[in-house]
Structure formats: C-alpha cells, structure tokens
Amino acid sequence: MEFSVLSLPGDGIGVEVAGEAIRVLNHVCRKFNHKANITEGLLGGIAIHTTGGPFPAETERLCLEADATLMGAVGLPEFDNWPPEKRPERGLLGIRKTMGVYANLRPVRSYPALLDSSPLKNHLVDGVDMIIVRELTGGIYYGTPRGITGEGAASRGTNTMTYSWAEIDRVTRMSFELARNRRRKVTSVDKSNVLETSQLWRRVAVEVAKDYPDVELNHLLVDNCAMQLVLNPKQFDIVVMENMFGDILSDEGAVLAGSIGMLPSASIGARKPNGFWVGLYEPVHGSAPDIAGQNKANPLGAIGSVAAMLEYSFGLKEEAAAVNSAVEAVLNSGQVTADLRPKGTPATTTQVGEAVCEAIG
Ligand code: IPM
Ligand code: MG
C-alpha cells in the first residue's frame, strides 16, 4: 500500500517524539512492503515564529491533502501570557476543526511491566483496558460567545458550552461501534444534574443505544467518573464524554498507564472518497519544555499513535499489532525513559525508538 503522511512535530519534546514515531513508521513500512510518503509541516509555537500564526494556511492545505497526519506536541513557555487566540494551542484547535476529527480515541491500558510505575495499587491497575472517547470539535473549546470584556475589576470572562444533537449522535455512535469489537460496554459521562448540554447528551446517548441492543449503556456523572477512574478503573470499556471532560479525565487516566508519556491518541473524522478515514494522531502529553531537547522524553505515546494510524486510517491491523507488541517487548526489557522509573540507567528517546524498531524485526 502507498499512502501519504503529514508530520507536524510542533514544539518542545514534540520534535523528539515525532522523530522516533516517524522512524518506527518507516521501519514498519520497509518490513511490510508499504510506501509512506512523508511531508513535514509547521504547527504551534514554531509556526508562530516562522509564519506569524500557529496554524499557517500551508499546513491547512497539507493536512487536508495527506492521507493521515501525525503530530508531536504544541506549546512554548514564551507564549504563556498571550491571549488564547494567538497561542500555539490555538493551532491544535484549528487543525482539529479543519480536519473535522470529532472523535478522539484515547486508549488507556495497563502494561504488566509498568504496574509499579503507577502510584495506584497493582491490583487496581492490573488488567485496565479502556478507551476514553473524547468529543473533539465542539463544546466549550469552540463555543461562542467567548472572550474577556471590560477592564480591571470590572472585567468579565465568558465561554460557552453548546452541543447539537448531531454532534452528540456521531461521537456516541462511534463509541458503540468501537464497543462492538470489545467488551460491549459504553459508559456515557455527563453532568446532567446541572448542565442542559449534559441533559441533551444523555438523551441522545439513550436514543443511539437503541440501535445497539447488544451493547450495554450506562451513565455516570463526571465527578463520580473522576473518582471511579481511580477506585475501580477495570469497570470501564468505552467511556464517552464531551470535549473538556475528556481533556481532564484522560490526564487522570494517564496515571493508570504509569506515565502520560505512554498514552497515544487517534482523532477520527469522516470517511474519505478513497476509503481511508480522516485521522490526526498525537500523543496525549504536551510539549514538556522543562525536558525538551535533552533526548529524555518517552516516545512510546507517539509510537503508539503510529500504531493507531496504521489501524484506523489504513486498516493495517497486522502492522499495528507488530508495533504494539514491540512496545510491550521494549517495556519488558526495561529499556525505558526516566518517567517510567527504570531500575538501571534510563534510556534516551532515540534508544527507545531504535529498540522498538529492533523488536519489530
Ligand atoms: C490535549 C491537550 C490540548 C487540549 C491542549 C494542548 C490545547 O491538553 O490534547 O489534551 O486541551 O485539547
Ligand atoms: Mg489535555
């Protein structure tokens, strides 16, 4: 198979982890006789420095053209005091919206080799295997009106959380589809005891569930879900929620995996005329400026995102499985970065990437 991939390394450790992810992608392609045509583009802080804006028109064109897009991370401390509409993060929101990737899949699983890396007791974490499905192109991240009006003590900040039936329908439907290939259980998370958007969310989830009588649906309030994630995380299979709830709870989920550096993500949109799904793949972690440029960052979240790309955008399940088993083999070998607290000297970002390639064979 021949396909095109846009690489957007972004800022900070994004550059290092994306480099290893691309190394693994090229390696898999060589091994399984595929041809990946890789182009590189600008997003985030580096794009602001180079072009004046976080999501340049050229990147917009490239991401719409490519068969799939792989991202590192965005965000630089020098923009910390800039208004939201000018910051590197806005580039990320822009590309998600432009690509229409409304369903963000964030798998959280425990690896036997990493049980001791989680601060939670082993028996709670052992066997965790869930996918957090985060709505990604709506809700409070995008709602209007928004902004800060007035001056000084009289100023006021406003954001709007709004969802249409159709926006909820498509992401909950995707969740039920995913559940069918797993343990057939969907937990829909909301705050319907307070928010109207959540009341609608729950109503739509109940309607969609009627089309999936073979899948069990239950509802959980978001505050209770935050607690259940650490009390009894094994109860979850597919957990679906709106954009901001998903942002928050997926970081909590990272604790179960041992390190946020482990978490991959796949953001999926419409099906293209050529049969591929529109997909944006990125590790869940941020740009971690404190360790950037030191060859210390864990590339496994980015490498797992390549596996997700192979599976969801190109239907290459065997190739995806090869990457995932290689990741597991590397974890078992103990050749891991400092965030996973290895017994010996921590491996570098590059060493982990090379070890994954070697394990693929
Ligand atoms: C994430 C990140 C982003 C988000 C930031 C960097 C804008 O935290 O992907 O979880 O909030 O969506
Ligand atoms: Mg986040």
mmCIF file of C-alpha atoms and ligand atoms in Angstrom:
data_model
loop_
_atom_site.group_PDB
_atom_site.id
_atom_site.type_symbol
_atom_site.label_atom_id
_atom_site.label_comp_id
_atom_site.label_asym_id
_atom_site.label_seq_id
_atom_site.Cartn_x
_atom_site.Cartn_y
_atom_site.Cartn_z
ATOM 1 C CA MET A 1 0.000 0.000 0.000
ATOM 2 C CA GLU A 2 1.153 3.565 -0.680
ATOM 3 C CA PHE A 3 -0.019 6.450 1.465
ATOM 4 C CA SER A 4 0.949 9.997 2.402
ATOM 5 C CA VAL A 5 1.570 11.152 5.957
ATOM 6 C CA LEU A 6 1.952 14.728 7.153
ATOM 7 C CA SER A 7 4.272 15.042 10.116
ATOM 8 C CA LEU A 8 3.804 18.040 12.410
ATOM 9 C CA PRO A 9 6.463 17.732 15.128
ATOM 10 C CA GLY A 10 5.460 21.059 16.729
ATOM 11 C CA ASP A 11 7.246 22.280 19.847
ATOM 12 C CA GLY A 12 9.401 21.072 22.716
ATOM 13 C CA ILE A 13 9.608 17.293 23.071
ATOM 14 C CA GLY A 14 7.108 17.035 20.202
ATOM 15 C CA VAL A 15 10.079 17.221 17.836
ATOM 16 C CA GLU A 16 11.921 14.377 19.555
ATOM 17 C CA VAL A 17 8.977 12.000 19.967
ATOM 18 C CA ALA A 18 7.662 12.642 16.450
ATOM 19 C CA GLY A 19 11.139 11.839 15.128
ATOM 20 C CA GLU A 20 11.036 8.414 16.765
ATOM 21 C CA ALA A 21 7.449 7.836 15.659
ATOM 22 C CA ILE A 22 8.456 8.506 12.050
ATOM 23 C CA ARG A 23 11.465 6.209 12.460
ATOM 24 C CA VAL A 24 9.105 3.416 13.536
ATOM 25 C CA LEU A 25 6.652 4.184 10.727
ATOM 26 C CA ASN A 26 9.424 3.947 8.119
ATOM 27 C CA HIS A 27 10.662 0.745 9.675
ATOM 28 C CA VAL A 28 7.219 -0.906 9.614
ATOM 29 C CA CYS A 29 6.735 0.177 6.011
ATOM 30 C CA ARG A 30 10.044 -1.353 4.965
ATOM 31 C CA LYS A 31 9.249 -4.580 6.751
ATOM 32 C CA PHE A 32 5.704 -4.966 5.387
ATOM 33 C CA ASN A 33 6.377 -3.513 1.905
ATOM 34 C CA HIS A 34 4.378 -0.318 2.116
ATOM 35 C CA LYS A 35 5.366 3.104 0.882
ATOM 36 C CA ALA A 36 4.816 6.075 3.188
ATOM 37 C CA ASN A 37 5.368 9.461 1.547
ATOM 38 C CA ILE A 38 6.150 11.733 4.454
ATOM 39 C CA THR A 39 5.914 15.539 4.336
ATOM 40 C CA GLU A 40 6.694 17.855 7.226
ATOM 41 C CA GLY A 41 4.730 20.958 8.224
ATOM 42 C CA LEU A 42 4.555 23.664 10.875
ATOM 43 C CA LEU A 43 2.115 23.853 13.767
ATOM 44 C CA GLY A 44 2.117 25.630 17.122
ATOM 45 C CA GLY A 45 4.877 27.836 18.526
ATOM 46 C CA ILE A 46 7.349 27.032 15.772
ATOM 47 C CA ALA A 47 4.723 28.099 13.230
ATOM 48 C CA ILE A 48 4.215 31.394 15.088
ATOM 49 C CA HIS A 49 7.963 32.020 14.986
ATOM 50 C CA THR A 50 8.247 31.134 11.300
ATOM 51 C CA THR A 51 4.995 32.427 9.808
ATOM 52 C CA GLY A 52 3.355 34.651 12.418
ATOM 53 C CA GLY A 53 0.439 32.299 13.216
ATOM 54 C CA PRO A 54 0.037 28.884 14.939
ATOM 55 C CA PHE A 55 -1.820 27.204 12.042
ATOM 56 C CA PRO A 56 -0.464 28.514 8.718
ATOM 57 C CA ALA A 57 -2.504 28.227 5.506
ATOM 58 C CA GLU A 58 0.155 25.903 4.083
ATOM 59 C CA THR A 59 -0.335 23.457 6.985
ATOM 60 C CA GLU A 60 -4.080 23.677 6.481
ATOM 61 C CA ARG A 61 -3.633 22.677 2.840
ATOM 62 C CA LEU A 62 -1.192 19.885 3.672
ATOM 63 C CA CYS A 63 -3.373 18.275 6.344
ATOM 64 C CA LEU A 64 -6.386 18.210 4.049
ATOM 65 C CA GLU A 65 -4.294 16.610 1.311
ATOM 66 C CA ALA A 66 -2.472 13.962 3.350
ATOM 67 C CA ASP A 67 -3.963 10.520 3.970
ATOM 68 C CA ALA A 68 -3.137 10.910 7.685
ATOM 69 C CA THR A 69 -1.451 13.430 9.980
ATOM 70 C CA LEU A 70 0.934 12.692 12.831
ATOM 71 C CA MET A 71 1.550 15.357 15.438
ATOM 72 C CA GLY A 72 4.150 15.733 18.187
ATOM 73 C CA ALA A 73 3.040 18.395 20.672
ATOM 74 C CA VAL A 74 2.448 22.140 20.749
ATOM 75 C CA GLY A 75 3.117 24.848 23.322
ATOM 76 C CA LEU A 76 6.047 27.056 24.312
ATOM 77 C CA PRO A 77 6.515 28.966 27.578
ATOM 78 C CA GLU A 78 7.276 32.255 25.828
ATOM 79 C CA PHE A 79 3.612 32.397 24.741
ATOM 80 C CA ASP A 80 2.194 31.718 28.219
ATOM 81 C CA ASN A 81 0.834 35.227 28.642
ATOM 82 C CA TRP A 82 -0.523 35.559 25.122
ATOM 83 C CA PRO A 83 -4.304 35.634 24.603
ATOM 84 C CA PRO A 84 -5.863 32.246 23.694
ATOM 85 C CA GLU A 85 -6.491 33.178 20.047
ATOM 86 C CA LYS A 86 -2.779 33.767 19.396
ATOM 87 C CA ARG A 87 -1.251 30.895 21.362
ATOM 88 C CA PRO A 88 0.338 27.722 19.929
ATOM 89 C CA GLU A 89 -2.552 25.657 21.379
ATOM 90 C CA ARG A 90 -4.938 27.503 19.076
ATOM 91 C CA GLY A 91 -3.102 25.845 16.181
ATOM 92 C CA LEU A 92 -4.101 22.475 17.582
ATOM 93 C CA LEU A 93 -7.738 23.507 17.970
ATOM 94 C CA GLY A 94 -7.611 24.885 14.404
ATOM 95 C CA ILE A 95 -6.293 21.707 12.851
ATOM 96 C CA ARG A 96 -8.777 19.511 14.739
ATOM 97 C CA LYS A 97 -11.656 21.668 13.498
ATOM 98 C CA THR A 98 -10.333 21.934 9.927
ATOM 99 C CA MET A 99 -9.879 18.171 9.673
ATOM 100 C CA GLY A 100 -13.255 17.601 11.328
ATOM 101 C CA VAL A 101 -11.838 14.928 13.638
ATOM 102 C CA TYR A 102 -14.728 14.833 16.069
ATOM 103 C CA ALA A 103 -13.885 11.603 17.919
ATOM 104 C CA ASN A 104 -10.673 11.487 19.918
ATOM 105 C CA LEU A 105 -9.835 7.950 20.992
ATOM 106 C CA ARG A 106 -7.518 7.773 23.975
ATOM 107 C CA PRO A 107 -6.838 4.151 24.894
ATOM 108 C CA VAL A 108 -5.724 3.594 28.478
ATOM 109 C CA ARG A 109 -4.329 0.201 29.342
ATOM 110 C CA SER A 110 -2.038 -1.187 31.955
ATOM 111 C CA TYR A 111 1.187 -2.933 30.960
ATOM 112 C CA PRO A 112 2.406 -5.674 33.323
ATOM 113 C CA ALA A 113 5.925 -4.217 33.161
ATOM 114 C CA LEU A 114 4.660 -0.833 34.337
ATOM 115 C CA LEU A 115 2.428 -1.816 37.246
ATOM 116 C CA ASP A 116 4.938 -0.384 39.698
ATOM 117 C CA SER A 117 5.156 2.877 37.740
ATOM 118 C CA SER A 118 1.580 3.727 38.715
ATOM 119 C CA PRO A 119 1.103 5.234 42.173
ATOM 120 C CA LEU A 120 -2.078 3.134 42.485
ATOM 121 C CA LYS A 121 -2.077 -0.344 43.993
ATOM 122 C CA ASN A 122 -1.187 -3.059 41.482
ATOM 123 C CA HIS A 123 -4.442 -4.982 41.890
ATOM 124 C CA LEU A 124 -6.452 -1.890 40.935
ATOM 125 C CA VAL A 125 -4.436 -1.193 37.807
ATOM 126 C CA ASP A 126 -3.646 -4.716 36.589
ATOM 127 C CA GLY A 127 -5.933 -5.522 33.649
ATOM 128 C CA VAL A 128 -7.167 -1.988 32.961
ATOM 129 C CA ASP A 129 -8.182 -1.711 29.305
ATOM 130 C CA MET A 130 -10.445 1.144 28.254
ATOM 131 C CA ILE A 131 -10.804 3.717 25.526
ATOM 132 C CA ILE A 132 -11.731 7.235 26.507
ATOM 133 C CA VAL A 133 -13.657 8.692 23.574
ATOM 134 C CA ARG A 134 -13.485 12.444 23.809
ATOM 135 C CA GLU A 135 -15.669 14.667 21.635
ATOM 136 C CA LEU A 136 -13.058 16.897 19.991
ATOM 137 C CA THR A 137 -14.523 19.582 17.754
ATOM 138 C CA GLY A 138 -17.307 21.091 19.840
ATOM 139 C CA GLY A 139 -18.315 22.149 23.338
ATOM 140 C CA ILE A 140 -16.709 24.848 25.427
ATOM 141 C CA TYR A 141 -13.427 24.761 23.453
ATOM 142 C CA TYR A 142 -15.183 26.287 20.445
ATOM 143 C CA GLY A 143 -18.488 27.769 21.680
ATOM 144 C CA THR A 144 -19.331 31.440 21.211
ATOM 145 C CA PRO A 145 -19.746 33.998 22.686
ATOM 146 C CA ARG A 146 -16.326 33.866 24.267
ATOM 147 C CA GLY A 147 -13.784 36.415 25.404
ATOM 148 C CA ILE A 148 -12.873 38.888 28.097
ATOM 149 C CA THR A 149 -14.798 42.180 28.163
ATOM 150 C CA GLY A 150 -14.374 45.250 30.333
ATOM 151 C CA GLU A 151 -11.302 46.435 32.192
ATOM 152 C CA GLY A 152 -9.659 45.705 35.543
ATOM 153 C CA ALA A 153 -12.000 44.855 38.409
ATOM 154 C CA ALA A 154 -14.983 45.292 36.074
ATOM 155 C CA SER A 155 -13.785 42.711 33.534
ATOM 156 C CA ARG A 156 -15.655 39.522 32.781
ATOM 157 C CA GLY A 157 -14.596 36.311 31.059
ATOM 158 C CA THR A 158 -17.082 34.267 29.054
ATOM 159 C CA ASN A 159 -17.049 30.818 27.446
ATOM 160 C CA THR A 160 -19.972 28.896 26.039
ATOM 161 C CA MET A 161 -20.642 25.191 26.131
ATOM 162 C CA THR A 162 -23.016 24.185 23.378
ATOM 163 C CA TYR A 163 -23.789 20.895 21.609
ATOM 164 C CA SER A 164 -26.185 19.992 18.839
ATOM 165 C CA TRP A 165 -27.981 16.641 18.653
ATOM 166 C CA ALA A 166 -25.946 15.735 15.556
ATOM 167 C CA GLU A 167 -22.607 16.408 17.266
ATOM 168 C CA ILE A 168 -23.528 14.122 20.148
ATOM 169 C CA ASP A 169 -25.068 11.487 17.906
ATOM 170 C CA ARG A 170 -21.964 10.916 15.757
ATOM 171 C CA VAL A 171 -19.482 10.602 18.617
ATOM 172 C CA THR A 172 -21.709 8.356 20.735
ATOM 173 C CA ARG A 173 -22.417 6.230 17.648
ATOM 174 C CA MET A 174 -18.666 5.850 17.090
ATOM 175 C CA SER A 175 -18.379 4.692 20.716
ATOM 176 C CA PHE A 176 -20.989 1.978 20.270
ATOM 177 C CA GLU A 177 -19.254 0.814 17.089
ATOM 178 C CA LEU A 178 -15.962 0.538 18.976
ATOM 179 C CA ALA A 179 -17.637 -1.274 21.867
ATOM 180 C CA ARG A 180 -18.897 -3.956 19.460
ATOM 181 C CA ASN A 181 -15.300 -5.028 18.855
ATOM 182 C CA ARG A 182 -14.539 -5.073 22.566
ATOM 183 C CA ARG A 183 -16.439 -5.884 25.774
ATOM 184 C CA ARG A 184 -19.692 -4.264 24.568
ATOM 185 C CA LYS A 185 -19.994 -1.719 27.329
ATOM 186 C CA VAL A 186 -20.376 2.053 26.894
ATOM 187 C CA THR A 187 -20.253 4.458 29.812
ATOM 188 C CA SER A 188 -21.527 7.900 28.898
ATOM 189 C CA VAL A 189 -20.180 10.636 31.151
ATOM 190 C CA ASP A 190 -22.023 13.889 31.748
ATOM 191 C CA LYS A 191 -23.090 16.471 34.324
ATOM 192 C CA SER A 192 -26.811 16.154 33.668
ATOM 193 C CA ASN A 193 -27.718 17.064 37.250
ATOM 194 C CA VAL A 194 -26.594 20.630 36.448
ATOM 195 C CA LEU A 195 -25.975 21.266 32.737
ATOM 196 C CA GLU A 196 -28.512 21.367 29.891
ATOM 197 C CA THR A 197 -25.849 20.306 27.373
ATOM 198 C CA SER A 198 -25.411 17.188 29.502
ATOM 199 C CA GLN A 199 -29.155 16.544 29.631
ATOM 200 C CA LEU A 200 -29.208 16.588 25.853
ATOM 201 C CA TRP A 201 -26.066 14.435 25.791
ATOM 202 C CA ARG A 202 -27.779 11.781 27.906
ATOM 203 C CA ARG A 203 -30.976 11.926 25.833
ATOM 204 C CA VAL A 204 -29.015 11.372 22.591
ATOM 205 C CA ALA A 205 -26.923 8.570 24.117
ATOM 206 C CA VAL A 206 -30.147 6.755 25.097
ATOM 207 C CA GLU A 207 -31.545 7.169 21.564
ATOM 208 C CA VAL A 208 -28.350 5.976 19.854
ATOM 209 C CA ALA A 209 -28.182 2.985 22.192
ATOM 210 C CA LYS A 210 -31.466 1.720 20.716
ATOM 211 C CA ASP A 211 -29.546 0.937 17.522
ATOM 212 C CA TYR A 212 -27.081 -1.186 19.516
ATOM 213 C CA PRO A 213 -29.155 -3.560 21.653
ATOM 214 C CA ASP A 214 -26.125 -5.848 22.001
ATOM 215 C CA VAL A 215 -24.138 -3.117 23.798
ATOM 216 C CA GLU A 216 -24.754 -2.151 27.425
ATOM 217 C CA LEU A 217 -25.069 1.588 28.119
ATOM 218 C CA ASN A 218 -24.721 3.217 31.486
ATOM 219 C CA HIS A 219 -24.381 6.811 32.613
ATOM 220 C CA LEU A 220 -22.012 8.348 35.092
ATOM 221 C CA LEU A 221 -21.759 11.907 36.372
ATOM 222 C CA VAL A 222 -18.357 13.382 35.583
ATOM 223 C CA ASP A 223 -17.357 13.974 39.213
ATOM 224 C CA ASN A 224 -18.195 10.383 40.099
ATOM 225 C CA CYS A 225 -16.344 9.206 36.994
ATOM 226 C CA ALA A 226 -13.212 11.020 38.186
ATOM 227 C CA MET A 227 -13.472 9.041 41.407
ATOM 228 C CA GLN A 228 -14.318 5.696 39.767
ATOM 229 C CA LEU A 229 -11.275 6.007 37.490
ATOM 230 C CA VAL A 230 -9.002 5.555 40.468
ATOM 231 C CA LEU A 231 -11.312 3.427 42.680
ATOM 232 C CA ASN A 232 -12.257 0.784 40.138
ATOM 233 C CA PRO A 233 -10.847 1.515 36.685
ATOM 234 C CA LYS A 234 -11.368 -2.042 35.444
ATOM 235 C CA GLN A 235 -15.125 -1.443 35.223
ATOM 236 C CA PHE A 236 -14.622 0.694 32.090
ATOM 237 C CA ASP A 237 -14.582 -0.423 28.473
ATOM 238 C CA ILE A 238 -15.622 2.549 26.293
ATOM 239 C CA VAL A 239 -16.080 5.838 28.141
ATOM 240 C CA VAL A 240 -17.519 8.660 26.037
ATOM 241 C CA MET A 241 -17.767 12.313 27.003
ATOM 242 C CA GLU A 242 -17.732 15.915 25.827
ATOM 243 C CA ASN A 243 -14.556 17.780 24.957
ATOM 244 C CA MET A 244 -13.451 19.401 28.230
ATOM 245 C CA PHE A 245 -14.493 16.475 30.449
ATOM 246 C CA GLY A 246 -12.417 14.254 28.141
ATOM 247 C CA ASP A 247 -9.409 16.550 28.356
ATOM 248 C CA ILE A 248 -9.447 16.394 32.125
ATOM 249 C CA LEU A 249 -10.289 12.724 32.653
ATOM 250 C CA SER A 250 -7.783 11.480 30.078
ATOM 251 C CA ASP A 251 -4.927 13.044 32.057
ATOM 252 C CA GLU A 252 -6.272 11.219 35.090
ATOM 253 C CA GLY A 253 -6.325 8.033 33.019
ATOM 254 C CA ALA A 254 -2.621 8.515 32.356
ATOM 255 C CA VAL A 255 -1.912 7.657 35.987
ATOM 256 C CA LEU A 256 -3.261 4.173 35.305
ATOM 257 C CA ALA A 257 -0.850 3.641 32.425
ATOM 258 C CA GLY A 258 2.131 4.594 34.585
ATOM 259 C CA SER A 259 3.072 7.789 32.729
ATOM 260 C CA ILE A 260 1.321 10.255 30.464
ATOM 261 C CA GLY A 261 4.197 9.613 28.061
ATOM 262 C CA MET A 262 2.643 6.199 27.335
ATOM 263 C CA LEU A 263 -0.690 7.460 26.030
ATOM 264 C CA PRO A 264 -1.366 7.546 22.279
ATOM 265 C CA SER A 265 -4.416 9.080 20.683
ATOM 266 C CA ALA A 266 -6.303 8.862 17.434
ATOM 267 C CA SER A 267 -8.680 11.572 16.297
ATOM 268 C CA ILE A 268 -11.051 10.313 13.663
ATOM 269 C CA GLY A 269 -13.385 12.169 11.319
ATOM 270 C CA ALA A 270 -15.258 11.375 8.144
ATOM 271 C CA ARG A 271 -14.551 8.624 5.657
ATOM 272 C CA LYS A 272 -12.750 9.952 2.563
ATOM 273 C CA PRO A 273 -13.646 9.040 -1.048
ATOM 274 C CA ASN A 274 -10.537 6.799 -1.204
ATOM 275 C CA GLY A 275 -11.888 4.736 1.703
ATOM 276 C CA PHE A 276 -9.438 5.989 4.350
ATOM 277 C CA TRP A 277 -10.747 7.645 7.487
ATOM 278 C CA VAL A 278 -9.595 11.207 8.136
ATOM 279 C CA GLY A 279 -7.236 10.868 11.072
ATOM 280 C CA LEU A 280 -4.986 13.017 13.227
ATOM 281 C CA TYR A 281 -2.664 11.078 15.511
ATOM 282 C CA GLU A 282 -0.917 12.566 18.522
ATOM 283 C CA PRO A 283 0.390 11.509 21.909
ATOM 284 C CA VAL A 284 -1.781 12.783 24.772
ATOM 285 C CA HIS A 285 1.124 14.533 26.514
ATOM 286 C CA GLY A 286 2.179 18.129 25.932
ATOM 287 C CA SER A 287 5.423 19.756 24.795
ATOM 288 C CA ALA A 288 7.139 19.480 28.237
ATOM 289 C CA PRO A 289 9.504 22.453 27.791
ATOM 290 C CA ASP A 290 11.338 21.504 31.010
ATOM 291 C CA ILE A 291 12.857 18.402 29.405
ATOM 292 C CA ALA A 292 12.831 19.492 25.741
ATOM 293 C CA GLY A 293 15.966 18.995 23.659
ATOM 294 C CA GLN A 294 17.511 16.574 26.165
ATOM 295 C CA ASN A 295 16.691 13.269 24.452
ATOM 296 C CA LYS A 296 14.845 12.220 27.626
ATOM 297 C CA ALA A 297 11.194 12.204 26.587
ATOM 298 C CA ASN A 298 9.221 8.989 26.359
ATOM 299 C CA PRO A 299 8.385 8.417 22.661
ATOM 300 C CA LEU A 300 6.029 5.482 23.280
ATOM 301 C CA GLY A 301 2.851 7.617 23.251
ATOM 302 C CA ALA A 302 3.858 8.954 19.833
ATOM 303 C CA ILE A 303 4.866 5.483 18.635
ATOM 304 C CA GLY A 304 1.535 4.079 19.850
ATOM 305 C CA SER A 305 -0.112 6.822 17.806
ATOM 306 C CA VAL A 306 1.598 5.417 14.704
ATOM 307 C CA ALA A 307 0.072 2.025 15.518
ATOM 308 C CA ALA A 308 -3.321 3.720 15.784
ATOM 309 C CA MET A 309 -2.738 5.401 12.407
ATOM 310 C CA LEU A 310 -1.902 2.109 10.732
ATOM 311 C CA GLU A 311 -5.038 0.556 12.165
ATOM 312 C CA TYR A 312 -7.643 3.306 11.853
ATOM 313 C CA SER A 313 -6.516 5.244 8.779
ATOM 314 C CA PHE A 314 -5.146 2.402 6.675
ATOM 315 C CA GLY A 315 -6.781 -0.742 8.046
ATOM 316 C CA LEU A 316 -3.304 -2.295 8.552
ATOM 317 C CA LYS A 317 -4.126 -4.337 11.646
ATOM 318 C CA GLU A 318 -1.177 -6.721 11.467
ATOM 319 C CA GLU A 319 1.268 -3.836 11.168
ATOM 320 C CA ALA A 320 -0.383 -2.027 14.077
ATOM 321 C CA ALA A 321 -0.180 -5.176 16.179
ATOM 322 C CA ALA A 322 3.520 -5.517 15.314
ATOM 323 C CA VAL A 323 4.179 -2.016 16.658
ATOM 324 C CA ASN A 324 2.137 -2.613 19.800
ATOM 325 C CA SER A 325 3.867 -5.895 20.605
ATOM 326 C CA ALA A 326 7.240 -4.261 20.013
ATOM 327 C CA VAL A 327 6.310 -1.544 22.512
ATOM 328 C CA GLU A 328 5.382 -4.214 25.020
ATOM 329 C CA ALA A 329 8.673 -6.065 24.383
ATOM 330 C CA VAL A 330 10.658 -2.878 24.983
ATOM 331 C CA LEU A 331 8.760 -2.242 28.213
ATOM 332 C CA ASN A 332 9.536 -5.780 29.355
ATOM 333 C CA SER A 333 13.217 -5.298 28.510
ATOM 334 C CA GLY A 334 13.357 -2.371 30.938
ATOM 335 C CA GLN A 335 14.972 -0.126 28.320
ATOM 336 C CA VAL A 336 12.678 2.792 29.061
ATOM 337 C CA THR A 337 12.889 6.528 29.709
ATOM 338 C CA ALA A 338 13.151 8.153 33.136
ATOM 339 C CA ASP A 339 9.396 8.862 33.512
ATOM 340 C CA LEU A 340 8.870 5.086 33.834
ATOM 341 C CA ARG A 341 11.417 4.870 36.644
ATOM 342 C CA PRO A 342 13.621 2.059 35.276
ATOM 343 C CA LYS A 343 15.850 0.129 37.676
ATOM 344 C CA GLY A 344 19.056 0.900 35.729
ATOM 345 C CA THR A 345 20.139 3.941 33.731
ATOM 346 C CA PRO A 346 17.178 5.436 31.872
ATOM 347 C CA ALA A 347 17.182 5.029 28.093
ATOM 348 C CA THR A 348 17.156 8.041 25.788
ATOM 349 C CA THR A 349 14.297 8.919 23.449
ATOM 350 C CA THR A 350 16.366 7.723 20.497
ATOM 351 C CA GLN A 351 17.330 4.451 22.169
ATOM 352 C CA VAL A 352 13.685 3.640 22.855
ATOM 353 C CA GLY A 353 12.751 4.376 19.219
ATOM 354 C CA GLU A 354 15.583 2.179 17.969
ATOM 355 C CA ALA A 355 14.661 -0.589 20.408
ATOM 356 C CA VAL A 356 11.078 -0.584 19.124
ATOM 357 C CA CYS A 357 12.331 -0.943 15.528
ATOM 358 C CA GLU A 358 14.612 -3.762 16.568
ATOM 359 C CA ALA A 359 11.763 -5.547 18.356
ATOM 360 C CA ILE A 360 9.593 -5.251 15.225
ATOM 361 C CA GLY A 361 12.361 -7.124 13.456
HETATM 362 C C1 IPM B 1 -4.877 17.678 24.948
HETATM 363 C C2 IPM B 1 -4.220 18.991 25.296
HETATM 364 C C3 IPM B 1 -4.843 20.091 24.452
HETATM 365 C C4 IPM B 1 -6.323 20.137 24.749
HETATM 366 C C5 IPM B 1 -4.196 21.466 24.636
HETATM 367 C C6 IPM B 1 -2.708 21.442 24.375
HETATM 368 C C7 IPM B 1 -4.867 22.525 23.800
HETATM 369 O O1 IPM B 1 -4.332 19.230 26.653
HETATM 370 O O2 IPM B 1 -4.852 17.296 23.764
HETATM 371 O O3 IPM B 1 -5.385 17.013 25.841
HETATM 372 O O4 IPM B 1 -6.742 20.752 25.734
HETATM 373 O O5 IPM B 1 -7.094 19.560 23.975
HETATM 374 MG MG MG B 2 -5.148 17.619 27.768
#
